Amino acid sequence: MTSEPRPLRIFVAGLMHETNGFSPVPTSMGSFEADLAYVPPSDIMRDLALAFAGYGDAIRSIRAAGDEAIKGPCFWAQPSGSISSIVYSHLKSSVIEALRETGPIDAVLLVLHGAMIAEGIEDCEADLLHEARAVVGPEVPIGALLDLHGNVSPAMLESGAIVVGVKEYPHVDYPDRARELHGMLKELARGARMSMSLRTIPRLSLQGTVEQPMRGLVDCMIAAEGKDGIRSISLMHGFPWADWSYAGASVLVVSENADPAVIDALTDDLAEAFVTIADNAAVERMSVGDAIERGFATPGQGPAVIADSSDNPGGGGACDSTFVLRELIDRGCENVALGMIWDPQAAQIAANSGVGSKLSLRLGGKVGPMSGDPVDLECSGGA
Ligand SMILES: [Zn+2]
């Protein structure tokens, strides 16, 4: 008669930030407290953490499989500039002390991003993984779940962690990846042996996975899993604005008794395919003036959309640059909508002035040198 294996105790914590090293907006403790700072046993932001992609998915996957999820802290802040060393130290201590206080466990699952930079620490993920390893010792499996826009270093893997990134952009596959990582941690806790391989790809490129040809490449990756000892493949696109030596794309492979030649061939193929896609998708860069000129060159063809993709709050940009606005005004362009400029002070003044009021407003260009100069405008107020 065989008995059911006992449920595993798995510690889960999250520490995520996509750090834009070029952003003049520092990331403070207030940034995390405004977005997500859940520290059990407090219930503050508990529901938010459990609804958060990655952390909540890991907890649900572990529980659904009949194992015990020990909830550790979960921190996330919107992309912005470097984190101060004091704040990072506090966040890390919070996770590591919770892990230490948990007592004996069977596995650790950390939800990270892969592009977190603090003052004096370029590779926060590796730092955290090594600290976690020091607490649990060499035998307890550690898994890290990364965002597809994570930058991966050899130091992360030297912690002995099994590292998996989401495959899709938009990142709709967090539940699948959390389930997959939990499954592998479970096998490792029961004696399986797996290895990690990393192939860095010298490209900075952001690609969606819904459209071809990237869709086909993701499907090929999925088809290669479960064969020849290949357990999991992650094609990381990286985060170009995290300014350090490992910024860029990479292939991560989790394997079990696989022939190294098979892994090499696989990673070669994926790296080559990604480079081809990235090179063919390279966009033509234009000056702001040329872009506006071309946008107005074909009237009657529908709206022309000009994207200033680096001044992007979703990627940590300050979003208050005025270069496009200045050019549009100087050229006397009409029938144009510009969105958006982040200027809370101007927005408050406009809201206070009342709907339909006229006011002179100094707009944008405030956060740093890359924001350009403020633009003085005669505006209509509104709520
Ligand atoms: Zn991402």
Coordinates of C-alpha atoms and ligand atoms in Angstrom, one line a residue:
M1 CA 0.0 0.0 0.0
T2 CA 1.4 3.4 -0.9
S3 CA 0.5 6.5 1.0
E4 CA -0.2 9.9 -0.5
P5 CA 2.9 12.2 -0.4
R6 CA 2.4 14.9 2.2
P7 CA 1.5 18.4 1.0
L8 CA 4.5 20.7 0.6
R9 CA 5.0 24.0 2.4
I10 CA 6.0 26.6 -0.1
F11 CA 7.0 30.2 0.8
V12 CA 5.8 32.8 -1.8
A13 CA 6.9 36.4 -1.9
G14 CA 7.0 39.1 -4.5
L15 CA 9.4 42.0 -5.1
M16 CA 9.0 43.6 -8.5
H17 CA 10.1 46.8 -10.2
E18 CA 11.0 47.7 -13.8
T19 CA 13.6 50.3 -13.2
N20 CA 14.2 52.9 -15.9
G21 CA 17.8 54.0 -15.2
F22 CA 17.2 57.1 -17.4
S23 CA 14.2 58.3 -15.4
P24 CA 14.7 61.3 -13.2
V25 CA 11.8 60.2 -11.0
P26 CA 13.3 58.2 -8.1
T27 CA 11.5 55.1 -6.7
S28 CA 10.7 55.6 -3.0
M29 CA 9.0 53.6 -0.3
G30 CA 6.0 55.9 -1.0
S31 CA 6.0 54.5 -4.6
F32 CA 5.5 51.0 -3.3
E33 CA 3.1 52.0 -0.6
A34 CA 1.0 53.8 -3.2
D35 CA 0.9 50.8 -5.6
L36 CA 1.5 47.5 -3.7
A37 CA 3.1 46.9 -0.3
Y38 CA 1.6 43.8 1.4
V39 CA 3.3 42.5 4.5
P40 CA 1.5 39.7 6.2
P41 CA 0.1 39.3 8.8
S42 CA -1.3 42.7 8.1
D43 CA -4.3 42.7 5.8
I44 CA -3.4 46.0 4.2
M45 CA -3.4 45.5 0.4
R46 CA -3.9 41.8 0.9
D47 CA -6.6 41.6 -1.7
L48 CA -4.6 43.6 -4.1
A49 CA -1.6 41.3 -3.7
L50 CA -3.8 38.2 -4.2
A51 CA -5.2 39.8 -7.4
F52 CA -1.7 40.7 -8.6
A53 CA -0.4 38.7 -11.6
G54 CA 2.3 36.3 -10.5
Y55 CA 2.0 36.5 -6.7
G56 CA -1.7 35.7 -6.6
D57 CA -1.3 33.1 -9.4
A58 CA 1.4 31.3 -7.4
I59 CA -0.7 31.2 -4.3
R60 CA -3.7 29.8 -6.2
S61 CA -1.6 27.3 -8.1
I62 CA 0.0 25.9 -4.9
R63 CA -3.4 25.7 -3.1
A64 CA -5.2 24.1 -6.0
A65 CA -2.5 21.4 -6.1
G66 CA -3.2 20.6 -2.4
D67 CA 0.1 22.2 -1.1
E68 CA 0.4 24.9 1.5
A69 CA 1.3 28.4 0.3
I70 CA 3.0 30.4 3.0
K71 CA 2.3 34.0 2.1
G72 CA 5.3 36.3 2.3
P73 CA 5.4 40.0 1.5
C74 CA 4.6 41.3 -2.0
F75 CA 5.9 44.6 -3.2
W76 CA 5.4 46.3 -6.6
A77 CA 5.7 49.9 -7.9
Q78 CA 5.0 51.4 -11.2
P79 CA 8.1 51.7 -13.5
S80 CA 10.3 54.6 -12.5
G81 CA 13.9 55.5 -11.7
S82 CA 16.4 53.7 -9.5
I83 CA 15.4 52.6 -6.0
S84 CA 17.3 54.1 -3.1
S85 CA 19.6 51.7 -1.4
I86 CA 17.8 52.2 1.9
V87 CA 14.4 51.4 0.4
Y88 CA 15.7 48.3 -1.4
S89 CA 17.4 47.1 1.7
H90 CA 14.2 47.5 3.6
L91 CA 12.1 45.6 1.0
K92 CA 14.7 42.8 0.8
S93 CA 14.9 42.5 4.6
S94 CA 11.1 42.3 4.7
V95 CA 11.2 39.3 2.3
I96 CA 14.2 37.6 3.8
E97 CA 13.1 38.0 7.4
A98 CA 9.7 36.5 6.6
L99 CA 11.4 33.6 4.9
R100 CA 13.6 33.1 8.0
E101 CA 10.7 33.3 10.4
T102 CA 8.7 30.8 8.3
G103 CA 10.7 27.9 9.6
P104 CA 11.3 24.6 7.7
I105 CA 9.9 24.8 4.2
D106 CA 10.0 22.6 1.1
A107 CA 10.4 25.3 -1.5
V108 CA 10.6 29.0 -2.2
L109 CA 8.7 30.7 -5.1
L110 CA 9.7 34.3 -5.6
V111 CA 7.8 36.5 -8.1
L112 CA 10.3 39.1 -9.5
H113 CA 10.5 41.2 -12.5
G114 CA 14.1 40.9 -13.7
A115 CA 14.9 44.6 -14.3
M116 CA 15.2 46.0 -10.8
I117 CA 18.1 48.3 -10.0
A118 CA 18.9 50.0 -6.7
E119 CA 21.6 52.6 -6.0
G120 CA 24.8 50.6 -5.9
I121 CA 23.1 47.3 -6.8
E122 CA 22.6 46.6 -10.5
D123 CA 21.3 43.1 -10.1
C124 CA 18.7 43.2 -7.3
E125 CA 17.2 39.9 -8.4
A126 CA 20.5 38.0 -8.1
D127 CA 21.1 39.7 -4.8
L128 CA 17.7 38.6 -3.4
L129 CA 18.0 35.1 -4.8
H130 CA 21.5 34.6 -3.2
E131 CA 20.1 36.0 0.2
A132 CA 17.2 33.5 0.0
R133 CA 19.6 30.7 -0.8
A134 CA 21.7 31.6 2.3
V135 CA 18.6 31.3 4.4
V136 CA 17.3 28.0 3.1
G137 CA 20.6 26.2 2.3
P138 CA 21.6 24.3 -0.8
E139 CA 18.9 21.6 -0.8
V140 CA 15.7 23.6 -0.7
P141 CA 14.5 24.4 -4.3
I142 CA 14.0 28.1 -5.1
G143 CA 12.0 29.2 -8.1
A144 CA 11.8 32.7 -9.6
L145 CA 9.0 33.8 -11.9
L146 CA 10.0 36.8 -14.1
D147 CA 8.3 39.3 -16.4
L148 CA 9.1 38.8 -20.1
H149 CA 10.8 42.2 -20.0
G150 CA 13.3 40.9 -17.4
N151 CA 17.0 41.2 -17.9
V152 CA 18.7 38.0 -16.8
S153 CA 22.3 37.6 -15.5
P154 CA 24.4 34.5 -14.8
A155 CA 24.5 35.6 -11.2
M156 CA 20.8 34.9 -10.9
L157 CA 21.3 31.3 -12.0
E158 CA 24.4 30.9 -9.8
S159 CA 22.0 31.1 -6.8
G160 CA 20.8 27.7 -7.9
A161 CA 17.3 29.0 -8.6
I162 CA 15.0 27.6 -11.3
V163 CA 14.0 30.7 -13.4
V164 CA 11.0 30.9 -15.6
G165 CA 9.7 34.0 -17.5
V166 CA 6.3 34.6 -18.9
K167 CA 6.1 33.8 -22.6
E168 CA 3.4 36.2 -23.7
Y169 CA 3.2 40.0 -24.3
P170 CA 0.7 41.1 -23.2
H171 CA 1.5 39.0 -20.1
V172 CA -1.6 36.8 -20.1
D173 CA 0.2 33.6 -19.1
Y174 CA 1.1 34.3 -15.5
P175 CA -1.3 31.6 -14.2
D176 CA 0.2 29.0 -16.6
R177 CA 3.8 29.9 -15.7
A178 CA 3.1 30.0 -11.9
R179 CA 1.5 26.5 -12.3
E180 CA 4.5 25.3 -14.3
L181 CA 7.0 26.6 -11.8
H182 CA 5.1 25.2 -8.9
G183 CA 5.1 21.8 -10.6
M184 CA 8.8 21.8 -11.1
L185 CA 9.5 23.0 -7.5
K186 CA 7.4 20.1 -6.3
E187 CA 9.4 17.6 -8.3
L188 CA 12.7 19.2 -7.1
A189 CA 11.5 19.0 -3.5
R190 CA 11.0 15.3 -4.0
G191 CA 14.4 14.6 -5.4
A192 CA 14.3 15.5 -9.1
R193 CA 17.4 17.2 -10.5
M194 CA 17.1 20.1 -13.0
S195 CA 19.6 22.4 -14.6
M196 CA 19.4 26.0 -15.9
S197 CA 20.9 27.3 -19.1
L198 CA 21.2 31.0 -20.1
R199 CA 22.0 32.3 -23.6
T200 CA 22.1 36.1 -23.8
I201 CA 21.1 37.7 -27.1
P202 CA 22.7 41.0 -28.0
R203 CA 19.5 42.8 -29.0
L204 CA 17.3 45.4 -27.4
S205 CA 13.9 44.9 -28.9
L206 CA 10.3 44.9 -27.6
Q207 CA 8.0 42.5 -29.5
G208 CA 4.4 41.6 -29.0
T209 CA 3.6 37.9 -29.1
V210 CA 0.1 38.2 -30.5
E211 CA 1.2 39.0 -34.1
Q212 CA 3.4 37.0 -36.4
P213 CA 6.2 36.3 -36.7
M214 CA 6.7 36.3 -32.9
R215 CA 3.5 34.3 -32.4
G216 CA 5.0 31.5 -34.4
L217 CA 8.3 31.6 -32.4
V218 CA 6.5 31.3 -29.1
D219 CA 4.5 28.4 -30.4
C220 CA 7.7 26.7 -31.5
M221 CA 9.1 27.1 -28.0
I222 CA 6.0 25.6 -26.4
A223 CA 6.2 22.7 -28.9
A224 CA 9.8 22.0 -27.9
E225 CA 9.0 21.7 -24.2
G226 CA 8.5 18.2 -22.7
K227 CA 10.9 16.6 -25.2
D228 CA 14.5 15.5 -24.9
G229 CA 14.7 16.5 -21.3
I230 CA 13.7 20.1 -22.0
R231 CA 11.3 21.1 -19.3
S232 CA 10.8 24.8 -19.8
I233 CA 11.9 27.5 -22.3
S234 CA 11.6 31.3 -21.7
L235 CA 12.5 33.8 -24.4
M236 CA 13.1 37.0 -22.4
H237 CA 12.8 40.2 -24.4
G238 CA 14.6 42.3 -21.7
F239 CA 14.1 45.9 -20.6
P240 CA 16.2 48.3 -22.7
W241 CA 15.9 51.2 -20.2
A242 CA 17.4 49.3 -17.3
D243 CA 20.9 50.6 -18.0
W244 CA 23.3 47.8 -17.2
S245 CA 25.5 45.2 -18.8
Y246 CA 22.9 42.4 -19.0
A247 CA 20.0 44.6 -20.4
G248 CA 18.7 42.7 -23.4
A249 CA 17.1 39.6 -24.7
S250 CA 18.0 36.0 -23.5
V251 CA 16.9 32.4 -23.7
L252 CA 16.4 30.5 -20.4
V253 CA 16.1 26.7 -20.5
V254 CA 15.2 24.4 -17.6
S255 CA 16.3 20.9 -18.4
E256 CA 16.3 17.5 -16.8
N257 CA 19.0 15.0 -17.9
A258 CA 19.1 16.7 -21.3
D259 CA 22.0 16.4 -23.7
P260 CA 23.9 19.7 -23.6
A261 CA 24.2 19.6 -27.4
V262 CA 20.4 19.6 -27.6
I263 CA 20.2 22.6 -25.4
D264 CA 22.9 24.4 -27.3
A265 CA 21.1 23.8 -30.7
L266 CA 17.8 24.9 -29.2
T267 CA 19.1 28.1 -27.8
D268 CA 21.1 28.8 -30.9
D269 CA 18.0 28.5 -33.0
L270 CA 15.8 30.6 -30.7
A271 CA 18.5 33.3 -30.4
E272 CA 19.0 33.4 -34.2
A273 CA 15.2 33.6 -34.8
F274 CA 14.8 36.4 -32.3
V275 CA 17.6 38.4 -33.9
T276 CA 16.0 38.0 -37.3
I277 CA 12.6 39.1 -36.1
A278 CA 14.1 42.1 -34.2
D279 CA 16.3 43.2 -37.2
N280 CA 13.4 42.9 -39.6
A281 CA 11.1 44.9 -37.2
A282 CA 13.6 47.7 -36.8
V283 CA 11.7 50.9 -37.2
E284 CA 12.8 54.0 -39.1
R285 CA 13.8 56.7 -36.6
M286 CA 12.8 60.2 -37.6
S287 CA 13.2 63.6 -36.0
V288 CA 10.1 65.1 -34.4
G289 CA 9.9 67.6 -37.3
D290 CA 10.2 64.9 -40.0
A291 CA 7.5 62.8 -38.3
I292 CA 5.0 65.6 -38.1
E293 CA 5.7 66.6 -41.7
R294 CA 5.1 63.1 -42.9
G295 CA 2.0 62.8 -40.7
F296 CA 0.4 65.7 -42.5
A297 CA 1.7 64.8 -45.9
T298 CA -1.2 62.5 -46.8
P299 CA -4.4 64.2 -45.8
G300 CA -7.6 62.2 -46.2
Q301 CA -5.8 58.9 -45.4
G302 CA -7.1 58.7 -41.9
P303 CA -5.4 59.8 -38.7
A304 CA -1.6 59.7 -38.5
V305 CA -0.3 58.4 -35.1
I306 CA 3.1 59.6 -33.9
A307 CA 4.5 57.6 -30.9
D308 CA 7.1 59.1 -28.5
S309 CA 7.7 55.6 -27.1
S310 CA 10.4 56.4 -24.6
D311 CA 8.4 59.1 -22.8
N312 CA 6.2 56.4 -21.5
P313 CA 5.1 56.2 -17.9
G314 CA 4.5 52.5 -18.4
G315 CA 8.2 52.1 -19.0
G316 CA 9.3 54.6 -16.4
G317 CA 9.5 57.7 -18.5
A318 CA 8.4 61.0 -16.9
C319 CA 5.8 61.6 -19.6
D320 CA 6.0 65.3 -19.4
S321 CA 8.3 66.0 -22.4
T322 CA 7.2 68.9 -24.6
F323 CA 9.2 68.3 -27.8
V324 CA 6.3 67.2 -29.8
L325 CA 3.9 69.8 -28.4
R326 CA 6.5 72.6 -29.1
E327 CA 7.0 71.4 -32.7
L328 CA 3.2 71.2 -33.4
I329 CA 2.7 74.8 -32.1
D330 CA 5.7 76.2 -33.9
R331 CA 4.4 74.7 -37.2
G332 CA 0.9 76.0 -36.5
C333 CA -0.6 72.5 -36.9
E334 CA -4.3 72.1 -36.4
N335 CA -6.7 69.2 -35.9
V336 CA -4.3 67.5 -33.6
A337 CA -4.9 65.6 -30.3
L338 CA -1.8 65.2 -28.0
G339 CA -1.9 62.7 -25.2
M340 CA -0.6 62.8 -22.7
I341 CA 1.5 65.2 -20.6
W342 CA 1.9 64.4 -16.9
D343 CA 1.7 67.7 -15.1
P344 CA -0.3 67.3 -11.9
Q345 CA 0.2 71.0 -10.9
A346 CA -1.1 72.3 -14.2
A347 CA -4.0 69.8 -14.1
Q348 CA -5.0 71.0 -10.6
I349 CA -4.9 74.7 -11.7
A350 CA -7.0 73.9 -14.8
A351 CA -9.5 71.9 -12.7
N352 CA -9.7 74.6 -10.1
S353 CA -10.3 77.3 -12.8
G354 CA -13.7 75.8 -13.8
V355 CA -15.1 74.6 -17.0
G356 CA -14.8 77.0 -19.9
S357 CA -12.5 79.5 -18.1
K358 CA -9.6 81.0 -19.9
L359 CA -6.2 80.8 -18.3
S360 CA -2.5 81.2 -19.0
L361 CA -0.7 77.9 -18.2
R362 CA 2.9 76.7 -18.1
L363 CA 2.7 73.1 -19.2
G364 CA 5.1 70.1 -19.0
G365 CA 8.9 70.2 -19.2
K366 CA 9.3 70.1 -15.4
V367 CA 10.7 66.8 -14.3
G368 CA 14.2 66.8 -15.8
P369 CA 16.4 67.8 -18.7
M370 CA 14.9 65.1 -20.9
S371 CA 11.5 66.7 -20.5
G372 CA 12.4 69.7 -22.6
D373 CA 11.3 73.2 -21.7
P374 CA 7.8 74.1 -20.3
V375 CA 5.4 75.5 -22.9
D376 CA 3.3 78.6 -22.1
L377 CA -0.2 78.3 -23.4
E378 CA -3.5 80.1 -23.4
C379 CA -5.9 77.4 -22.3
S380 CA -9.5 76.6 -21.5
G381 CA -10.0 75.2 -17.9
G382 CA -12.1 72.2 -17.1
A383 CA -12.9 69.7 -14.3
Ligands
ZN1 ZN 6.6 43.3 -19.1

